Coordinates of C-alpha atoms and ligand atoms in Angstrom, one line a residue:
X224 CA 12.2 2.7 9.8
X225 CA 9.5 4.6 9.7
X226 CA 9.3 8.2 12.1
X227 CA 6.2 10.0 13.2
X228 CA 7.1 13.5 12.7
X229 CA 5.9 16.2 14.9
X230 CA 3.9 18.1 14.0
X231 CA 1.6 16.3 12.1
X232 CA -2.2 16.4 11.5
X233 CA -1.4 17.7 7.2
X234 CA -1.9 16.0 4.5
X235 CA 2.1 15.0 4.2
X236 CA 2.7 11.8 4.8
X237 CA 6.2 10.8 6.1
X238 CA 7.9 7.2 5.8
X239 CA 9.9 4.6 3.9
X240 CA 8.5 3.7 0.7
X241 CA 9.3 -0.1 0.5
X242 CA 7.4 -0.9 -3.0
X243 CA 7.7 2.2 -4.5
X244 CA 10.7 0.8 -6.9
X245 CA 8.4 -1.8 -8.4
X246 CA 6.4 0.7 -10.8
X247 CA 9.3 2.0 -12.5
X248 CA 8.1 5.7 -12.2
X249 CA 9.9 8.7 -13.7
X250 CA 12.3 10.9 -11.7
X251 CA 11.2 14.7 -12.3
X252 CA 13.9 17.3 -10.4
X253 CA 12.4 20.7 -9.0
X254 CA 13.1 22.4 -12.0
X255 CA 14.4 20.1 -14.0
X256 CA 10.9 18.6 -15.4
X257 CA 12.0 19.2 -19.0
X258 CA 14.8 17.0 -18.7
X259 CA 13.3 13.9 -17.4
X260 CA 9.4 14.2 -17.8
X261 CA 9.4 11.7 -20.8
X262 CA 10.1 8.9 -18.5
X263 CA 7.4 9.1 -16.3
X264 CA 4.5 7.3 -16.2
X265 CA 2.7 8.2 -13.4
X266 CA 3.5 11.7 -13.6
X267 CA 1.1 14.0 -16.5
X268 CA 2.5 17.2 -18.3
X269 CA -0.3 18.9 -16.2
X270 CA 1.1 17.5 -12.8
X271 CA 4.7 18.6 -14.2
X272 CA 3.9 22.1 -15.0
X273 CA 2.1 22.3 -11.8
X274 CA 5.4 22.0 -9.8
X275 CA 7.2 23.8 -11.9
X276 CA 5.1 26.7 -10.8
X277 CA 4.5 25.4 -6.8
X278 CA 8.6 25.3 -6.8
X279 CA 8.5 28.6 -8.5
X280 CA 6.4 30.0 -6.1
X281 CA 8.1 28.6 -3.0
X282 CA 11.4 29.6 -4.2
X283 CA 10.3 33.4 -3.8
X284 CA 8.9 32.7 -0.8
X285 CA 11.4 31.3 0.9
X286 CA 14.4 32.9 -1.0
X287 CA 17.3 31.5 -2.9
X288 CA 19.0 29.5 0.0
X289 CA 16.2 27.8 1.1
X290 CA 15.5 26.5 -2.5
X291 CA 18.9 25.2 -3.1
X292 CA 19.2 23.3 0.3
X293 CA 15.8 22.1 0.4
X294 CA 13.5 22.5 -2.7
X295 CA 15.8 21.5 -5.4
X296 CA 16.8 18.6 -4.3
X297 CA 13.1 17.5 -4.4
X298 CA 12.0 14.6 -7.3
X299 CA 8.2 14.2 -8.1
X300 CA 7.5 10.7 -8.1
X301 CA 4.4 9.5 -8.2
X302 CA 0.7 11.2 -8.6
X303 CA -1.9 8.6 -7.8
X304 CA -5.2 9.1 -5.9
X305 CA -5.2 12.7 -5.0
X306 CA -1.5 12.5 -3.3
X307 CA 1.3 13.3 -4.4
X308 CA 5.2 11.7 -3.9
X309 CA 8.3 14.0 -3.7
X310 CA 11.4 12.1 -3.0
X311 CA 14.3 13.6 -1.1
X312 CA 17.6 12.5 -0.6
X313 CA 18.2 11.9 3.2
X314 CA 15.7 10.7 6.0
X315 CA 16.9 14.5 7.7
X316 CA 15.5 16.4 4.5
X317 CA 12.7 14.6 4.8
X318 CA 11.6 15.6 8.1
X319 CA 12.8 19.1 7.5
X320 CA 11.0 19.6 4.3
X321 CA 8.0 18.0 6.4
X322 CA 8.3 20.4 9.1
X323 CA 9.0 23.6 7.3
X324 CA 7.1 23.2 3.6
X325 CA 4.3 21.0 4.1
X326 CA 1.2 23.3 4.9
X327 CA 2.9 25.9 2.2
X328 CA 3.3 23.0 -0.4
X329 CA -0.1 21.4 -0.5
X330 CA -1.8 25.2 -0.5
X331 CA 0.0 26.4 -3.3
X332 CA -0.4 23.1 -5.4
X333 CA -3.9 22.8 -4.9
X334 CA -3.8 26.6 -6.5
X335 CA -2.4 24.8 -9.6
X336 CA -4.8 21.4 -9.4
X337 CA -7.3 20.8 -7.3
X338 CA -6.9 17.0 -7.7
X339 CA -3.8 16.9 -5.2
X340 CA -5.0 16.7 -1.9
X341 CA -2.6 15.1 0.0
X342 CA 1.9 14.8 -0.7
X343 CA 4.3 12.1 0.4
X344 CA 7.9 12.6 1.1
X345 CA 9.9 9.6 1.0
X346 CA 13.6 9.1 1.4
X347 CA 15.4 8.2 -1.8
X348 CA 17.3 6.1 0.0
X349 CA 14.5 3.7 1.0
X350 CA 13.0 3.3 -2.7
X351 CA 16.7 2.4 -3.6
X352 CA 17.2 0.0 -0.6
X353 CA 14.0 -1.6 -1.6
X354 CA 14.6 -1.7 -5.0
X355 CA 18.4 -3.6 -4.5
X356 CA 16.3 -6.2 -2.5
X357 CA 14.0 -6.7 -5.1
X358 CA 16.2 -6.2 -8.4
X359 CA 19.7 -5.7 -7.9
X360 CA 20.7 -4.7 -11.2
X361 CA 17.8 -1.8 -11.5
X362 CA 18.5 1.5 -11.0
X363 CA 16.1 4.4 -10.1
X364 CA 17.4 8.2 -9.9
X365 CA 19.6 10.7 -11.1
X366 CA 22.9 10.3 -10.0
X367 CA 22.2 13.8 -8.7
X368 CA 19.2 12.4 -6.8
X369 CA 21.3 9.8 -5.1
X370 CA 21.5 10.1 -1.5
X371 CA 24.3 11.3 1.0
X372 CA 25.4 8.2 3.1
X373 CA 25.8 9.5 6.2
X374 CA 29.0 7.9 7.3
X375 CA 28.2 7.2 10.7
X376 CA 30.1 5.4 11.9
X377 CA 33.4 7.0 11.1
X378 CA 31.7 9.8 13.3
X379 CA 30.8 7.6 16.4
X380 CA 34.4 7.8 18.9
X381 CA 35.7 4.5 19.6
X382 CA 33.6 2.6 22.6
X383 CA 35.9 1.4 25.5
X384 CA 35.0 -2.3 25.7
X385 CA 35.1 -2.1 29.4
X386 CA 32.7 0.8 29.7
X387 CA 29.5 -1.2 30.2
X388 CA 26.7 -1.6 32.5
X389 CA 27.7 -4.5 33.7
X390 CA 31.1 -3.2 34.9
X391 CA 30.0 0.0 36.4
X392 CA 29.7 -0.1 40.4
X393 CA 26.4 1.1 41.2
X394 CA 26.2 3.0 45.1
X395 CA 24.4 6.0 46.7
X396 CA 26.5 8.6 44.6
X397 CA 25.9 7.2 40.9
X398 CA 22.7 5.4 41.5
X399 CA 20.3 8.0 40.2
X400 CA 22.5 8.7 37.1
X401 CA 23.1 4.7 36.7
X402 CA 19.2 4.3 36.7
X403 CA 19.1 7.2 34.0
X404 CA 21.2 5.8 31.8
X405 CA 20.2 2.3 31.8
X406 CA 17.0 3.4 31.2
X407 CA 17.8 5.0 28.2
X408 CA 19.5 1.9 26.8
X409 CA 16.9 -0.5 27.3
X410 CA 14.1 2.0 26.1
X411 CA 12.8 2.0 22.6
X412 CA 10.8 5.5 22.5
X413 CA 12.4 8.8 24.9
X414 CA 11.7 8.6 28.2
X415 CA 13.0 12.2 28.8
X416 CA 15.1 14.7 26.7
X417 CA 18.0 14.6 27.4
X418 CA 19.6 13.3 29.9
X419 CA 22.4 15.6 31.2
X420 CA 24.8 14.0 33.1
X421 CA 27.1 15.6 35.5
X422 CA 29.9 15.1 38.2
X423 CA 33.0 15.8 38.5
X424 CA 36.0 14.4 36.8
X425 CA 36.5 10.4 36.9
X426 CA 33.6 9.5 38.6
X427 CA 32.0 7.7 35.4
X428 CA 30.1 9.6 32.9
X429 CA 32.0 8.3 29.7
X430 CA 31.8 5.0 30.6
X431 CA 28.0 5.4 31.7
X432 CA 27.1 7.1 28.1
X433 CA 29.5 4.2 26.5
X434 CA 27.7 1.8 27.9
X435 CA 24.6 3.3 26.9
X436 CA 26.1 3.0 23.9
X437 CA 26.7 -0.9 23.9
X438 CA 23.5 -1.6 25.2
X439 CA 21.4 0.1 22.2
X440 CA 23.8 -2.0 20.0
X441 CA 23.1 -5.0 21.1
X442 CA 19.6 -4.7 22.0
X443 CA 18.5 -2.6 18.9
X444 CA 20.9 -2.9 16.0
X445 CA 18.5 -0.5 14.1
X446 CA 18.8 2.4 16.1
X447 CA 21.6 4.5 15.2
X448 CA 23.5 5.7 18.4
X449 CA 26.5 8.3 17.8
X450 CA 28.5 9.3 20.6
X451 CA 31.1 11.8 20.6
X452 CA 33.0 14.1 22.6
X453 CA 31.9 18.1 22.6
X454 CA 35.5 19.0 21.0
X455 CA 35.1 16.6 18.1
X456 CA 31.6 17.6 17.3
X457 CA 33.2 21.0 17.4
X458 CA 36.1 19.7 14.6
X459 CA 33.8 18.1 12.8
X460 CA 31.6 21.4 12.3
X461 CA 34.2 24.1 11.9
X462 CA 35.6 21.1 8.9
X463 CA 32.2 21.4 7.2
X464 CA 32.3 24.4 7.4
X465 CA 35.5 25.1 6.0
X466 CA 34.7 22.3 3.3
X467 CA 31.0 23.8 2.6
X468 CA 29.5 20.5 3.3
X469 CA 27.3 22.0 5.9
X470 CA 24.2 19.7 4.6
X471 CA 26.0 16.7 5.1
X472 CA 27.4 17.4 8.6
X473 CA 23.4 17.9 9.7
X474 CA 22.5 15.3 7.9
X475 CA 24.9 13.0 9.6
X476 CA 24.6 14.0 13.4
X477 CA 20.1 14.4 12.0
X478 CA 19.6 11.4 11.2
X479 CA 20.7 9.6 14.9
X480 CA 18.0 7.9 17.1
X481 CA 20.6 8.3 20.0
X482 CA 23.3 11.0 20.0
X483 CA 25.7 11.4 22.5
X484 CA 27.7 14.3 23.7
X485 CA 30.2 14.1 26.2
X486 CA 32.3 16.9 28.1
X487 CA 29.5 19.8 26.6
X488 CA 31.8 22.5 29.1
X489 CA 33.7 21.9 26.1
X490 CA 31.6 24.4 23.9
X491 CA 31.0 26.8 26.6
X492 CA 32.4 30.9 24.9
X493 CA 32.4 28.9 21.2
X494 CA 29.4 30.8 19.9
X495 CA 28.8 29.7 16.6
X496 CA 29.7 25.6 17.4
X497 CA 26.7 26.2 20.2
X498 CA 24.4 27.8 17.4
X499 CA 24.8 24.4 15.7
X500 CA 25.0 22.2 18.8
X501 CA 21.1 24.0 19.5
X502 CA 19.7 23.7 16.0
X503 CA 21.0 20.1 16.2
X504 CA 19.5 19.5 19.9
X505 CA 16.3 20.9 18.6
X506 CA 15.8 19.4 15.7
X507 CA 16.5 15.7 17.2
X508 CA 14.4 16.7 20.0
X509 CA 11.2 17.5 17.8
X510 CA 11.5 14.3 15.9
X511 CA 11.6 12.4 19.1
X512 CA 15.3 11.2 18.9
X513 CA 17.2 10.5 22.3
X514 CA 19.8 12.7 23.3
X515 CA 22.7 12.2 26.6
X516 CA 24.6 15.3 27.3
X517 CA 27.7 15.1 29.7
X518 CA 29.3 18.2 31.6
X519 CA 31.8 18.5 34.4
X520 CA 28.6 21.5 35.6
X521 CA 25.4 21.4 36.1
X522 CA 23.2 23.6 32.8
X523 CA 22.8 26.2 35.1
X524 CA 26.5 26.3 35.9
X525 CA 27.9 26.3 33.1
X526 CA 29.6 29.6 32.2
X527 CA 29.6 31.0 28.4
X528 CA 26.8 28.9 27.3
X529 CA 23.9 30.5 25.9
X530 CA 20.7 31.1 27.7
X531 CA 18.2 29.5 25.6
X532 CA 20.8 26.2 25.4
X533 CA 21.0 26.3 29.2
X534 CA 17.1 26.1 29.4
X535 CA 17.1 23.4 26.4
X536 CA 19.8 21.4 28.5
X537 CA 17.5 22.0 31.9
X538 CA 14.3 20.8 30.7
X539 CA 14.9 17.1 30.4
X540 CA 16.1 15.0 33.3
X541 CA 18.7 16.3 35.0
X542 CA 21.2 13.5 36.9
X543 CA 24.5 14.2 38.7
X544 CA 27.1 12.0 40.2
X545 CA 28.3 13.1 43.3
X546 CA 31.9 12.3 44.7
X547 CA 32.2 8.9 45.9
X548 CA 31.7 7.7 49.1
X549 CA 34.1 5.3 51.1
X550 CA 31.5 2.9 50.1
X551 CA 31.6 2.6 46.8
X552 CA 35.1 3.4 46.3
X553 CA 35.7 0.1 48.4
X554 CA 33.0 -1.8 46.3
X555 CA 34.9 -0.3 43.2
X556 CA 38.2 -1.5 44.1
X557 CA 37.1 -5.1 45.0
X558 CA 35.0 -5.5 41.3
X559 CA 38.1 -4.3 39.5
X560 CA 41.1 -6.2 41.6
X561 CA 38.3 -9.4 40.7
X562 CA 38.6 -8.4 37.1
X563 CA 42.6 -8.2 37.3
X564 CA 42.6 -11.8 38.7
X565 CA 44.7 -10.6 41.2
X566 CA 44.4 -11.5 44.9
X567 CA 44.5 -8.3 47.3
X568 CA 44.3 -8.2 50.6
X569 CA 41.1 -6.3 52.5
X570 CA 43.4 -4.4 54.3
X571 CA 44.9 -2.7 51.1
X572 CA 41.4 -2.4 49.3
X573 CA 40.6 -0.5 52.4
X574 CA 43.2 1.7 52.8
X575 CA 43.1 2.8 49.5
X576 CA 39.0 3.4 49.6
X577 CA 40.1 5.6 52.4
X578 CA 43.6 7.3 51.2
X579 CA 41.9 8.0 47.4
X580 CA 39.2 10.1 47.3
X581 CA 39.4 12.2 44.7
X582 CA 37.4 10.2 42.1
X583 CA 37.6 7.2 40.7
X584 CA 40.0 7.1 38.2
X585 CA 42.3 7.9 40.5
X586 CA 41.3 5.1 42.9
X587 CA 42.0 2.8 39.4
X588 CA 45.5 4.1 38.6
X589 CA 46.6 3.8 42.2
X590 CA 45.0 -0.1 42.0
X591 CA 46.7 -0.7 38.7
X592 CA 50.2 0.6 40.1
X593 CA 50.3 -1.4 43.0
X594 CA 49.7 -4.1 41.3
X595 CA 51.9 -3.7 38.4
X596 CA 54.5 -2.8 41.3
X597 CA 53.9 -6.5 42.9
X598 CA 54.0 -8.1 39.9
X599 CA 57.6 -6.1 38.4
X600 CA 58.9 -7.0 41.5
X601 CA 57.8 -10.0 42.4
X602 CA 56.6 -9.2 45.7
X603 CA 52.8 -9.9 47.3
X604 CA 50.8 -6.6 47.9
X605 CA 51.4 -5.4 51.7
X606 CA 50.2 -2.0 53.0
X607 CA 53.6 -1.2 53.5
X608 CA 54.4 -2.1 49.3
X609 CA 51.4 -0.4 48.8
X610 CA 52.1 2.8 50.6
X611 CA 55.5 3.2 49.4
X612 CA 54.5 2.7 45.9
X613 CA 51.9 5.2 46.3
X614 CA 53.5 7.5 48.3
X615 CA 53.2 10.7 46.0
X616 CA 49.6 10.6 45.3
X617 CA 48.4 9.8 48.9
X618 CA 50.0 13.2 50.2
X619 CA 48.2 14.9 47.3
X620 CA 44.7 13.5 48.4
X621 CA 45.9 13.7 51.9
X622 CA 45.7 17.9 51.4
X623 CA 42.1 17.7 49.4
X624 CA 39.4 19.7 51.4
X625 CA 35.6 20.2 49.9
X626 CA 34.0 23.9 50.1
X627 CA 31.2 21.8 51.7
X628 CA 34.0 20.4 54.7
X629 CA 35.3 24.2 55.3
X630 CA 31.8 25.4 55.5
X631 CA 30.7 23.0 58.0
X632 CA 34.4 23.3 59.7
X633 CA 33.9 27.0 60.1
X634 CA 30.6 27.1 61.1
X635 CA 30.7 25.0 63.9
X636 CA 34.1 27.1 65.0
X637 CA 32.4 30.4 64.9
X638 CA 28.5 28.8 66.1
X639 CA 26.3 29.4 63.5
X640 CA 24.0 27.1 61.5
X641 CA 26.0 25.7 58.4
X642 CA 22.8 27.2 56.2
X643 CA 24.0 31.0 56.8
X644 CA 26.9 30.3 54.3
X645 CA 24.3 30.6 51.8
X646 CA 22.1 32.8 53.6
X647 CA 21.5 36.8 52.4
X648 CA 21.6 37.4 55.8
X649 CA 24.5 39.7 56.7
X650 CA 24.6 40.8 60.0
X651 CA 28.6 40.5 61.2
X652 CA 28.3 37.7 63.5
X653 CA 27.4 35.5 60.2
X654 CA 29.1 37.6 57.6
X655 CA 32.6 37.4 58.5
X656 CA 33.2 33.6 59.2
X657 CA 31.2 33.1 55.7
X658 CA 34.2 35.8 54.7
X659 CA 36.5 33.7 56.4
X660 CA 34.9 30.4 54.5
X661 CA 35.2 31.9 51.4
X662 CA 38.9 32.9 52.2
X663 CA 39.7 29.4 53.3
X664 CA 38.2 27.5 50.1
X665 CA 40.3 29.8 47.6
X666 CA 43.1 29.2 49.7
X667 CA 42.6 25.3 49.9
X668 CA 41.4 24.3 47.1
X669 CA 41.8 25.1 43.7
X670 CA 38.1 26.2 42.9
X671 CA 37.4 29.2 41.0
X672 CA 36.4 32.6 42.2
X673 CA 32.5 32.1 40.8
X674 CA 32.8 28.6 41.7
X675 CA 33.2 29.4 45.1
X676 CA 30.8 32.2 45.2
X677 CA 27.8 29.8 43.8
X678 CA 28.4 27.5 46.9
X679 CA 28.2 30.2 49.2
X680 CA 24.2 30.4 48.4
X681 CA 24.9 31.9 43.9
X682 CA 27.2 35.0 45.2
X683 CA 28.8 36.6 42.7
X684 CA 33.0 36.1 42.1
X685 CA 33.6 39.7 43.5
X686 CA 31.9 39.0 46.3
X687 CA 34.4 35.9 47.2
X688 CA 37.5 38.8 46.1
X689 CA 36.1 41.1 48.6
X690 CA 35.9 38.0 50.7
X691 CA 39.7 37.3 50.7
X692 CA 41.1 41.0 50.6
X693 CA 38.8 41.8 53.8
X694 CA 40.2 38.4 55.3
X695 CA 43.9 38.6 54.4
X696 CA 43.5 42.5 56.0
X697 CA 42.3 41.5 59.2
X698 CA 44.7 39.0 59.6
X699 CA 47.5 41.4 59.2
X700 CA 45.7 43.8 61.7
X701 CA 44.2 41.5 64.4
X702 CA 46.2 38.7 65.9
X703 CA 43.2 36.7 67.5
X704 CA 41.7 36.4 63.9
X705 CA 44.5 35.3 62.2
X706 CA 45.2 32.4 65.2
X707 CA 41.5 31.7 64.2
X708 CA 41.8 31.3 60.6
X709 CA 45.2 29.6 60.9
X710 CA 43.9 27.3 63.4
X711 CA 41.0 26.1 61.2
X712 CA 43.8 25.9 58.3
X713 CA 45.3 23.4 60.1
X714 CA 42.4 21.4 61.3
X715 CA 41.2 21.1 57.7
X716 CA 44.4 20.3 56.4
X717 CA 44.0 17.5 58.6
Ligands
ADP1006 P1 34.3 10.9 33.6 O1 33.9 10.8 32.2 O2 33.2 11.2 34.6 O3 35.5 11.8 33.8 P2 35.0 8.1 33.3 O4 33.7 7.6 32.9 O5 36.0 8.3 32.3 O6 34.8 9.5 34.1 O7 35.6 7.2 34.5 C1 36.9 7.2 34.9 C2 37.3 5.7 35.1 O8 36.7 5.3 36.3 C3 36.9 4.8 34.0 O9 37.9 3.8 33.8 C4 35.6 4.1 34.5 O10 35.5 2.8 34.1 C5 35.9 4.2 36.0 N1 34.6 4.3 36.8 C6 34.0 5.4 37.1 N2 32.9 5.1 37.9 C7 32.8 3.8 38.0 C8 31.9 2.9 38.6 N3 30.9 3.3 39.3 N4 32.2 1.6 38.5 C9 33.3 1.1 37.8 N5 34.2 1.9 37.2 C10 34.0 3.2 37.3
MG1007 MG1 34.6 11.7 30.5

């Protein structure tokens, strides 16, 4: 229960309090002495005025906002050999408070007594749970002091049952990312922060972060894991927002030991969601909490997303999922035609490894309608059932070329390494088939100018539009060219 904060070294101590409910001790509010000093036992008049002036102090310090979110809320406790205990409502306030006011606190108190030497922060929380387990009926606190329940788990998405490690196909594209994850789930400290996962779409990061997910549950019931997509963290802000319960929205997504976001691209050009989204990242990151982060980009390609984010995302461990190879999409298929108790023949699993390649969702749907088909029908799976049932989707992944396949396509047409489409070089016997690269990848497939213009070695997007204006010119003007560029067309088209 306990966390280390960072930090550390002062004289704060941070932690649970499991016996501080036995001595019955007073509850004295920042500020609010008068009212409840009689009650205390532990606490003198001396102590009382003392904090009375410390808060004072603080408050025009640190100015009024500051004092309401985190110095009011603050309870002295307990004064007993030199150290001092301040209670605060949540486990987040706590670590902030020990972070921000600890240094500040003990100086100025030990301007106003020189017997306190050292201050304890303890969650209000804890002395309750401790007390119910000792005493049910006992009651310690304000109702003001109680403590916001973070309500985690109406926060945490629902977690697809079949999203587990166990059911995720592991080959050359996802092992990397596979071996990241389940790292992550079986470790009980941070191996590295975060993880960023990225790949295209399908190809498995949900159910890699669910089952992530399942695995802390099972294996550590007491770590809190909340895992949510980028939009609803997004809702869930602009809500607090717009119901001034800002405090509680950190406090819930604070006080994690795992959070998970998925699809981050999400927040990319939604400035004030990624303010939050970095104070958040930061402050789980500094109290050694575990954070997985998916994207459909890598950090550095994500566009709208502010710098100092980018390099936050960058510095942990970095793992994409590359498309899927023949390979794995075969392996795939046979694991989840075994889970559908349904007998296919090897000749469909294989056609379909080599017809679907776009990821791996696809690869399921198709699975699932053939054999849906079979079973509406009441006919055994064929390749001819198969490809007549599919017949739509197989010409769409039939016309799907990669950047990378036109690159290597056009270089070898026009003789030149495959590395001068990146290259700065631009002499015209490389500059104009990477022109003519450039012109074929906007034309086949449905990238983005600055997409395309990163895989031609990080050029910029009017670069590629010069690219396909110069291109579409000379093919109006030189017949050779344009039998060149319709000739690899065709070969890439397949
Ligand atoms: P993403 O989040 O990357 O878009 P998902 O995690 O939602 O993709 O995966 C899409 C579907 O493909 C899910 O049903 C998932 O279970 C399945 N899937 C993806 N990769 C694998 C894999 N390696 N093994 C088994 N199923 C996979
Ligand atoms: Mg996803």
């Amino acid at each position: 229960m306990a966390i280390a904060v960072t930090g550390g070294g002062g004289c704060i101590k941070t932690g649970s309090h499991g016996t501080a409910g036995r001595h019955g001790w007073g509850v004295v509010t920042a500020m609010g002495s008068k009212i409840e000093k009689a009650s205390s036992q532990s606490v003198s008049e001396e102590l009382l005025s003392g904090w009375d002036s410390v808060v004072n102090r603080l408050r025009v310090e640190v100015g009024e906002a500051a004092f309401q979110s985190w110095l009011k809320p603050m309870r002295i406790r307990n004064f007993s050999d030199g150290s001092v205990e301040i209670s605060v409502p949540t486990r987040f306030m706590r670590d902030w408070a020990a972070a921000h006011y600890r240094d500040r606190l003990i100086e100025l108190w030990q301007t106003e007594n020189s017997e306190v030497n050292a201050v304890e922060i303890v969650v209000q929380a804890d002395i309750e749970a401790a007390k119910e387990t000792e005493s049910p009926k006992e009651t310690v606190g304000s109702a003001e002091g109680a403590a916001i329940k973070p309500r985690r788990d109406e926060l945490c998405a629902p977690l697809d049952k079949r999203f587990t490690f166990d059911q995720f196909v592991v080959g050359k594209p996802n092992e990397f990312a596979y071996a990241a994850a389940r790292r992550i789930g079986e470790a009980s400290s941070v191996p590295f922060n975060p993880l960023f996962l990225y790949g295209g779409v399908g190809l498995g990061k949900t159910h890699l972060m669910h089952a992530i997910a399942w695995h802390v549950r099972t294996a550590q019931p007491d770590r809190a894991v909340l895992y949510l997509s980028a939009e609803k963290f997004m809702y869930r802000f602009i809500r607090a927002l717009r119901e001034q319960n800002i405090v509680n929205f950190k406090e819930q997504f604070r006080s994690v030991d795992v959070l998970m976001i998925d699809d981050v691209q999400f927040i990319a050009g939604k400035e004030s969601t990624q303010e939050e989204f970095f104070h958040t990242f930061n402050a789980l990151v500094d109290q050694g909490r575990q954070i997985v982060i998916s994207s459909d980009k890598s950090p550095s390609d994500l566009e709208g997303m502010e710098e100092r984010l980018v390099s936050r995302l960058n510095c942990g461990l970095v793992a994409d999922i590359h498309a899927t190879t023949y390979e794995l999409r075969l392996g795939i298929l046979q694991s989840k035609a075994q889970k559908l108790g349904v007998s296919i023949p090897t000749k469909v699993l294989e056609f379909l490894a080599h017809k679907i390649t776009s990821n791996v969702r696809e690869l399921e749907g198709a699975l699932n309608r053939v054999v849906a088909h079979s079973q509406l029908v009441g006919r055994d799976i064929s390749l001819e059932t198969t490809q007549e049932v599919l017949h739509d989707l197989l010409r769409a992944n039939d016309r799907r070329v990669t950047i990378e396949e036109i690159q290597k396509q056009v270089a070898s047409h026009f003789n030149i390494r495959i590395s001068d489409m990146h290259s700065a070089r631009r002499a015209r016997s490389v500059a104009r088939p990477r022109q003519v690269a450039m012109y074929l990848a906007k034309q086949l497939t449905s990238r983005s100018l600055p997409e395309i213009g990163r895989k031609f070695g990080g050029r910029d997007h009017t670069t590629v539009m010069h690219a396909v204006r110069k291109v579409d010119e000379l093919r109006e003007h030189d017949s050779g060219f344009n039998e060149d560029v319709e000739l690899l067309r065709r070969m890439l088209e397949g």
